XYZ file of C-alpha atoms in Angstrom:
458
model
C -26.841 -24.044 -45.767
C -26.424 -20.232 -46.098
C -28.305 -19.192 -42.694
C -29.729 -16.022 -43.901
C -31.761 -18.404 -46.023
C -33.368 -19.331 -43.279
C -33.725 -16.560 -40.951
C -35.078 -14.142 -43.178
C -35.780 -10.137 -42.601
C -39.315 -9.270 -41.670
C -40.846 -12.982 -41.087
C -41.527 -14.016 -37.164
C -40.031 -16.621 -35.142
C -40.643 -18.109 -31.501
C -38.000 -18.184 -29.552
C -37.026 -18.638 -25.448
C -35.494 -16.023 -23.938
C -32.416 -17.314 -21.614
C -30.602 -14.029 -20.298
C -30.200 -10.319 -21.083
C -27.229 -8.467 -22.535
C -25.599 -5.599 -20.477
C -27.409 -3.267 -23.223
C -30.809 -4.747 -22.264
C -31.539 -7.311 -25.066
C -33.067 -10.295 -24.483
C -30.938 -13.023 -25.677
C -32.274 -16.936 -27.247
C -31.026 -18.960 -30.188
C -32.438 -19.705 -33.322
C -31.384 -22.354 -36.567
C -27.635 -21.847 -34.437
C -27.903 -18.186 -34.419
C -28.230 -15.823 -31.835
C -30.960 -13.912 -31.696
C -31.049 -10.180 -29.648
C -34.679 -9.164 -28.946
C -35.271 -5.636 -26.885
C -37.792 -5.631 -23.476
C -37.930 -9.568 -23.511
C -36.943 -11.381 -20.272
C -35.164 -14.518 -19.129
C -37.975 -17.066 -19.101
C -40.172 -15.305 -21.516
C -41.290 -17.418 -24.749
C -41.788 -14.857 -27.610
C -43.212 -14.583 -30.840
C -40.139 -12.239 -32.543
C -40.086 -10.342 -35.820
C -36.864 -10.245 -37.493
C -35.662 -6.845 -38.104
C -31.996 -7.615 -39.207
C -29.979 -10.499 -40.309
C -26.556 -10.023 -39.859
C -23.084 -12.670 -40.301
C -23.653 -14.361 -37.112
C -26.626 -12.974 -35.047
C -30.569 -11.888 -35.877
C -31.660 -8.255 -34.266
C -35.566 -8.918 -33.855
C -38.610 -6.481 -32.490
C -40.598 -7.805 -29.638
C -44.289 -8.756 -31.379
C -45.675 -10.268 -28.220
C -45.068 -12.276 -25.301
C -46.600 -15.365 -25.551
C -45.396 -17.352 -22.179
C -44.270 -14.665 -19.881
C -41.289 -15.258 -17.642
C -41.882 -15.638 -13.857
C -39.807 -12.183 -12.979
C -41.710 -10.452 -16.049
C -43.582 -7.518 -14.532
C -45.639 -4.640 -16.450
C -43.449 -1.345 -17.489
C -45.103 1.485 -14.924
C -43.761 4.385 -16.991
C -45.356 5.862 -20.217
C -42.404 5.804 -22.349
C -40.313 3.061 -21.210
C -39.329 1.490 -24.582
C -38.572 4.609 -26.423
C -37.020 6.348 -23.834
C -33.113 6.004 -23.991
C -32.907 5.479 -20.116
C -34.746 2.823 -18.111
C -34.062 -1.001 -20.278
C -34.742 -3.355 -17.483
C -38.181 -1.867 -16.338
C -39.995 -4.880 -17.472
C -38.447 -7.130 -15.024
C -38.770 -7.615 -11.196
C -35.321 -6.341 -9.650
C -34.284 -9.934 -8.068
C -33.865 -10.668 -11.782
C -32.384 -7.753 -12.590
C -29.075 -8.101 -9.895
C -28.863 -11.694 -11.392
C -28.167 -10.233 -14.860
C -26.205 -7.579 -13.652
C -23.990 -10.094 -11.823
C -23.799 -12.764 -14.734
C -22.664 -9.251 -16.608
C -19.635 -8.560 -14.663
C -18.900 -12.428 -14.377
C -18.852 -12.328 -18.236
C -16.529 -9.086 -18.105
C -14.374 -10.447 -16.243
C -13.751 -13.819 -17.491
C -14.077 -13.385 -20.952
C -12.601 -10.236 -21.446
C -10.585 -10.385 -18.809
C -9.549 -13.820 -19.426
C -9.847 -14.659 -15.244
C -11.466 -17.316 -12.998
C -13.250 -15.041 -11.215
C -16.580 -15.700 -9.713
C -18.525 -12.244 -8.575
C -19.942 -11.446 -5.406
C -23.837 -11.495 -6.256
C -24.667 -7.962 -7.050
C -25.088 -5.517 -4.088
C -29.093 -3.758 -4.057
C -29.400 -0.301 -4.249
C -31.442 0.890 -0.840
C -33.624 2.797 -3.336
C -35.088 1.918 -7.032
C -37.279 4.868 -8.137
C -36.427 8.296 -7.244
C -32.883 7.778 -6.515
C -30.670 9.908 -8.844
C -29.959 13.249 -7.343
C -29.204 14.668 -10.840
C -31.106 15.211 -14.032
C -30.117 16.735 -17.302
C -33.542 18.025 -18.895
C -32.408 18.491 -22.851
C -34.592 21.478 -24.350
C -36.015 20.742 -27.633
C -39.550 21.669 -29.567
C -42.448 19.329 -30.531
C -43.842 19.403 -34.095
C -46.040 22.048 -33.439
C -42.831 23.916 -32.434
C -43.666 24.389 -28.736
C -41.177 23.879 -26.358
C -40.508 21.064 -24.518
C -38.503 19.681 -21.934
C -37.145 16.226 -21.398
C -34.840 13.251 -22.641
C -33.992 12.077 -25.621
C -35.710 8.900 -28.075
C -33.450 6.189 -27.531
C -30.728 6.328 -30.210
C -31.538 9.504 -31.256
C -31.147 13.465 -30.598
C -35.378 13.921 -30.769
C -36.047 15.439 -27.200
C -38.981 13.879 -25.817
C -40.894 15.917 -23.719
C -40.744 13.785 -20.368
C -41.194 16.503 -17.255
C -42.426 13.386 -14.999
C -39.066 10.517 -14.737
C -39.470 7.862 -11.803
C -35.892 7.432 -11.223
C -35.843 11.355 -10.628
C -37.065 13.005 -7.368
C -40.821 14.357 -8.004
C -39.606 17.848 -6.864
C -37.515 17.808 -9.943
C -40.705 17.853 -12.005
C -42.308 20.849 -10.529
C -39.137 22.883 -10.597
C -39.077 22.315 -14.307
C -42.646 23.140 -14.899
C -41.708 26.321 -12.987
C -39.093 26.601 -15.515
C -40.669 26.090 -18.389
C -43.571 28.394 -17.184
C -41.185 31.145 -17.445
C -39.374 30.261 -20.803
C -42.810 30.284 -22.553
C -44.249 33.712 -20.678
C -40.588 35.444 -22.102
C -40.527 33.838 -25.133
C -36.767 32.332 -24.427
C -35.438 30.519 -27.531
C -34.982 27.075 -27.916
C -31.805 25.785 -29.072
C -31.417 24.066 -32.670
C -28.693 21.406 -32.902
C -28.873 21.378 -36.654
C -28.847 25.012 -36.984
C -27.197 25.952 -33.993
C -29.514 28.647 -33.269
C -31.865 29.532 -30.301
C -30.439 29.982 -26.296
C -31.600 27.572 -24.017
C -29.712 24.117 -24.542
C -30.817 22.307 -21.462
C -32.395 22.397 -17.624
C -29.624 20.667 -15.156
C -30.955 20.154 -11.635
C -28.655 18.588 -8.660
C -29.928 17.561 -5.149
C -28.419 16.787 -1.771
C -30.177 14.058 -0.359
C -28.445 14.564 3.098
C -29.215 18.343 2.732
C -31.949 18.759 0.758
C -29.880 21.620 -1.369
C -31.182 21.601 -4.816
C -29.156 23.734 -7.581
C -30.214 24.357 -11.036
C -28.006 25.393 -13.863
C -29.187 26.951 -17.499
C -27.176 25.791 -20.414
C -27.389 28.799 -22.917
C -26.129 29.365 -26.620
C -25.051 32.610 -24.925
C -24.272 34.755 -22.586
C -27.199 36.687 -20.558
C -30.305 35.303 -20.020
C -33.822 37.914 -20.621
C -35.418 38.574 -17.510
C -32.551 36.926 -15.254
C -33.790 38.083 -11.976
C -37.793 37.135 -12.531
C -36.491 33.546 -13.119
C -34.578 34.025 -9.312
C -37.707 35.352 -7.953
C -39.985 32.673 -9.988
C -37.513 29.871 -8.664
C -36.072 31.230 -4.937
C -39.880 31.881 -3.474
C -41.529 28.773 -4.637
C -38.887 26.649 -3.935
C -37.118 27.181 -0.474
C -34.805 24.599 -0.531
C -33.122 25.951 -4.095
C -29.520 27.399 -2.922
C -28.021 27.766 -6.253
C -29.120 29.489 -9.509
C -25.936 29.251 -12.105
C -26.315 30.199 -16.138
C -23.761 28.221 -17.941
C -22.073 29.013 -21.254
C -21.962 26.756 -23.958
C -21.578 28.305 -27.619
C -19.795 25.210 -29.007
C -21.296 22.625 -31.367
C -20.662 19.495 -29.430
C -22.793 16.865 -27.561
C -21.000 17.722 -23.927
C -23.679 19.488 -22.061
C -21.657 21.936 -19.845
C -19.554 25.047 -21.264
C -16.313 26.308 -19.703
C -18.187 29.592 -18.319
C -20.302 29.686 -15.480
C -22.041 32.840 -13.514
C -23.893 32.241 -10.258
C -27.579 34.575 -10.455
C -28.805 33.416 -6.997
C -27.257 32.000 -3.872
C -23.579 29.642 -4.334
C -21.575 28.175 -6.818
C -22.983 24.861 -6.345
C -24.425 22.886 -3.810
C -23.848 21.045 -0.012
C -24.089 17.311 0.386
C -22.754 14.904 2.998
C -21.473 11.414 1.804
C -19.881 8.703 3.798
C -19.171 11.323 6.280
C -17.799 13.622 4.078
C -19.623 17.063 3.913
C -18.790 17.816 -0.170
C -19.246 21.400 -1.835
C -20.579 19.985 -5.338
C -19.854 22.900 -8.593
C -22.532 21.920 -11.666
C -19.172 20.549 -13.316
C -17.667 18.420 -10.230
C -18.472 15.125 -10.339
C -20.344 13.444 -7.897
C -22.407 9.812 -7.677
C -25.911 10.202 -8.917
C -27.409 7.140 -6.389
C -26.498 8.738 -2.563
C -27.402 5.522 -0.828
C -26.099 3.544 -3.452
C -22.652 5.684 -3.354
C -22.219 5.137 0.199
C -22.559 1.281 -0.173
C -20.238 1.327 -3.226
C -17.375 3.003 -1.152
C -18.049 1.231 1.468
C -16.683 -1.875 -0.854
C -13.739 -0.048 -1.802
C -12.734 0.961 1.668
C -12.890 -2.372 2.923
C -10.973 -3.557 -0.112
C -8.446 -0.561 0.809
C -7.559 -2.774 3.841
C -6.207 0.877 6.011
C -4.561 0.403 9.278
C -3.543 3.626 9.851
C -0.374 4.471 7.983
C -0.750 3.735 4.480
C -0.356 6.693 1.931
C -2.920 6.692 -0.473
C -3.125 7.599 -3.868
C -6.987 8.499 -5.202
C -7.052 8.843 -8.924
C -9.898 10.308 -10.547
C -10.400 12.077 -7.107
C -13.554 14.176 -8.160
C -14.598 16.413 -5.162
C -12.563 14.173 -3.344
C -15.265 11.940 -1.748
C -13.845 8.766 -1.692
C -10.400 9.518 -0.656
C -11.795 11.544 1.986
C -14.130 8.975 3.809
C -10.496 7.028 4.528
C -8.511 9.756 5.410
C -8.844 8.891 8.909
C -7.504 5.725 8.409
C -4.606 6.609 6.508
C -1.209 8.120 7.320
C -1.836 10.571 3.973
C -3.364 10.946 1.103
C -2.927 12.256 -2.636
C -5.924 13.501 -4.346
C -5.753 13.746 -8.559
C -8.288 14.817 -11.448
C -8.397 16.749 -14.200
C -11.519 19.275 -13.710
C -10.247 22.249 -12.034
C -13.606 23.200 -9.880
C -13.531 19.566 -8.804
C -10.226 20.315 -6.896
C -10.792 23.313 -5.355
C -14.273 21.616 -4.121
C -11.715 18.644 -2.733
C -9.597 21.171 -0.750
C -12.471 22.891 0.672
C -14.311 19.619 1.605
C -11.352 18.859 3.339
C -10.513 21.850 5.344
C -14.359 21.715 6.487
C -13.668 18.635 7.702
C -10.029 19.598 9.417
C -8.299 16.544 7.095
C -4.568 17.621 7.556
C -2.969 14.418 5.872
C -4.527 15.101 2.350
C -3.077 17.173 -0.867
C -4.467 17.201 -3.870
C -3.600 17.617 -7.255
C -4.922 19.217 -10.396
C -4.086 17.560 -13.809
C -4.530 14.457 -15.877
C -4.635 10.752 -14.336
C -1.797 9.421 -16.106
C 0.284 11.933 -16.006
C 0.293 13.058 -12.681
C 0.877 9.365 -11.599
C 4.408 9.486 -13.730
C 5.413 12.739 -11.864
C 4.400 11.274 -8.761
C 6.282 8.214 -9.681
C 9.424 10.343 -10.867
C 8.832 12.229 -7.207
C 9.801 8.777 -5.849
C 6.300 8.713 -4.134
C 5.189 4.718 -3.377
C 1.570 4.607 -2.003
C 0.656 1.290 -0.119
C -2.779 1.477 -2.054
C -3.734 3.300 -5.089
C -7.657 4.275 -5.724
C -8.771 4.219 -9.420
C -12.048 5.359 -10.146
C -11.846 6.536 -14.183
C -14.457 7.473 -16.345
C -16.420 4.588 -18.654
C -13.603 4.509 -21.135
C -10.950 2.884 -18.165
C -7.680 3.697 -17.538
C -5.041 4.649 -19.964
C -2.047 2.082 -20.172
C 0.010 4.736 -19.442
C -1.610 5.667 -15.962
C -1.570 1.726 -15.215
C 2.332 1.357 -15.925
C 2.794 4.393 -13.900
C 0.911 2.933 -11.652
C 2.436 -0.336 -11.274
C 6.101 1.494 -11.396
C 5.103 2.795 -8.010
C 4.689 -0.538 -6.930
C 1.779 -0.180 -4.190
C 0.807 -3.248 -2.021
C -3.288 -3.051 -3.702
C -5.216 -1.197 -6.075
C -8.824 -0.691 -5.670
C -10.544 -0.681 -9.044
C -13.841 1.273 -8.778
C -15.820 0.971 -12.304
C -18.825 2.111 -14.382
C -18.377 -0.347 -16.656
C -16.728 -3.202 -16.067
C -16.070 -4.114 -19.339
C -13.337 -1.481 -19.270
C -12.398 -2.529 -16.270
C -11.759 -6.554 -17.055
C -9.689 -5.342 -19.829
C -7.867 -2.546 -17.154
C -7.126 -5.961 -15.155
C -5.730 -7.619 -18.194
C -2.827 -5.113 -18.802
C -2.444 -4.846 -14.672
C -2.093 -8.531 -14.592
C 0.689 -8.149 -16.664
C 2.364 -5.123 -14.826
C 2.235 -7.597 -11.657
C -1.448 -7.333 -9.884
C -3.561 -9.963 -9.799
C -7.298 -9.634 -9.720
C -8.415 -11.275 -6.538
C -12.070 -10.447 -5.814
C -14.813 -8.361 -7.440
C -18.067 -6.992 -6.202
C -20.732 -5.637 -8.284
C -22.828 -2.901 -7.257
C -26.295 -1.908 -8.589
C -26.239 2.045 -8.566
C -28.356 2.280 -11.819
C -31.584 0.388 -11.134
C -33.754 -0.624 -13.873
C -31.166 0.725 -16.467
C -28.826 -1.004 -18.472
C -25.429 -0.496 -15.984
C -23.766 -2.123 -13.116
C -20.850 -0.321 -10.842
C -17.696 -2.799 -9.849
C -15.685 -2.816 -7.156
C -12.158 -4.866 -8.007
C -9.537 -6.033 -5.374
C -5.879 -6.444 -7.170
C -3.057 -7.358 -5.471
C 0.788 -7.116 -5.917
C 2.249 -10.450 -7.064
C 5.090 -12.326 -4.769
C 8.072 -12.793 -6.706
């Protein structure tokens, strides 16, 4: 029998909800057909409207719960459901870290193809408030006032959203200030579809271990009116504001930050201290959004590392250096690479601050940068990989391998990446041997992963 007979478009259906897909749909079966259903929960019993049919699975709309689950709690924010952020909200977080790790175990067996079984998913030491940076998109409302905020999920509509619990509250009065002072100057708001107006988007960064906050102005230009009455505005209500930067971006493209940057109050960026390591941060450096969360993360992959002193170490995707940093002291040296200039120069001051003589560090793509460094003759005992969601590029892992290192720590953003990155290692000669998930994104939809591989015998 042709099955979209019987599931058909726009009728409802009760179904049981047994688990949750890493993009935060509730998953349950029905006439042999799986059936995704946003903001339900393992456990729930729902009555589902079917939205879309398709060859072998039904996309329904949550019409009401009509048995809630045990770990089904009630949403505490005002937009959860349309914002494109927080997908788990609806769910105490003991369920949540059972997802997450049933996500990576999936990863990494299926994609993967390994026998695996996950450490149960580290906490994060804080669920609300715990992201140290927020990227407020600028946008109007249909009365064509200004607003300030993220966008609708699966959209470009800003939603005006000041007020975000997995944001520090201070972050919410700076931007008030801020948008106090666009509307008294009349600042124009950028149009995507147009490409017109100068503000693009309100980018605040915080030191937890400092308390440093710096704010950076994405403009569809160059200068920005009244300049210094925004450093007075900002600088005398805010003490702990170091860093004022205006940021160029006159491109049409979805990446926030331009290539141009001016500092308009204090430094280039901001001060934290992680695992140790006091780290200059630039508004384009990268740098972990969940401090506590960070800290436990590496944690993972130094004890993974396995450093007894003399190793030399190879951190790819080095950032401001952080990670390779926090081991230095255990290592006999170590090579520092990525691709964002600012991000280096931020790696050799960290550490010089911290007197770290073993440690160089190079500017310039992943992969390629690993082939010179193999050509150099260079073999590192353990290599670091921390790449961006997309994984590693089989080029950078044959590199890789060719330098033959005892382990590689794997740490990921999305492990789905990095199963198939253990695949095509597996191959080259390292075998996955342990994995531990870590929950640096609470309530949302992702799950960091630490991965252990090891050089085969032969």
């Amino acid at each position: 029998m042709d099955k979209k007979l019987i599931a058909k478009e726009n009728t409802f259906i009760k179904t049981e909800i047994t688990a949750v897909t890493n993009e935060g749909s509730g998953v349950s079966r029905y006439e042999g057909m799986v059936v995704f259903t946003p903001f339900t929960a393992p456990g729930d019993t729902a009555k589902v409207k079917i939205a879309k049919v398709g060859k072998n699975c039904i996309y329904g709309e949550l019409d009401s719960v009509l048995e809630p689950a045990e770990c089904r709690i009630d949403p505490d924010c005002g937009v959860f459901g349309e914002c494109g952020g927080c997908a788990l909200r609806h769910m105490d977080y003991k369920a949540e870290l059972k997802e997450k790790t049933d996500w990576v175990r999936d990863h990494v067996q299926r994609i993967g193809g390994f026998d695996i079984e996950p450490f149960p998913a580290m906490h994060s030491p804080k669920i609300e408030e715990y992201r140290n940076k927020a990227i407020y998109q600028a946008g109007k409302n249909a009365n064509g006032e200004s607003v300030f905020g993220f966008y609708r999920k699966k959209s470009h509509e800003v939603m005006d959203c000041k007020s975000c619990r997995l944001q520090p509250r201070e972050f919410e009065h700076i931007l008030e200030a801020v948008a106090f002072f666009v509307k008294q100057n009349k600042i124009s708001i950028y149009d995507e579809a147009s490409h017109t107006g100068l503000l693009r988007a309100v980018y605040i960064r915080k030191g937890e271990a400092t308390g440093e906050v710096g704010i950076c102005l994405v403009l569809n230009g160059d200068k920005l009116p009244q300049e210094k009455l925004l450093v007075s505005l900002l600088s005398t209500q805010f003490e702990n504001i170091t860093s004022i930067v205006l940021n160029t971006n006159k491109e049409r493209t979805n990446v926030v930050l331009g290539k141009k940057s001016r500092t308009i109050f204090g430094k280039d960026g901001i001060t934290d201290v992680l695992c140790g390591v006091t780290v200059d941060i630039s508004p384009a450096a990268f740098y972990q959004v969940n401090h506590s969360g960070a800290e436990k993360l590496y944690g993972v992959a130094a004890d993974f590392a396995g450093l007894s002193g003399g190793e030399l170490v190879l951190d790819l995707y080095c950032g401001a250096g952080t990670i390779g940093l926090s081991m230095a002291e255990k290592a006999g040296k170590l090579i520092g690479v990525e691709i964002v200039p600012q991000a280096i120069e931020n790696a050799k001051i960290n550490a010089e601050r911290m007197g770290v003589k073993n440690a160089e560090f190079i500017c310039g793509d992943a992969g390629t940068a690993a082939a010179e460094l193999e050509k150099r003759g260079t073999a590192p005992d353990v290599v670091i990989l921390d790449p961006p969601r997309k994984g590693c590029s089989e080029d950078t892992l044959e590199a890789v391998a060719k330098m033959t290192p005892n382990r590689i720590v794997y740490v990921s953003c999305n492990t789905a990446t990095m199963a198939r990155d253990f695949k095509i290692l597996d191959e080259l000669g390292y075998k996955p041997v342990k994995v531990q998930p870590v929950d640096m994104f609470p309530r949302t939809a992702h799950v960091e992963g630490v991965g252990l591989l090891e050089r085969a015998v032969i």
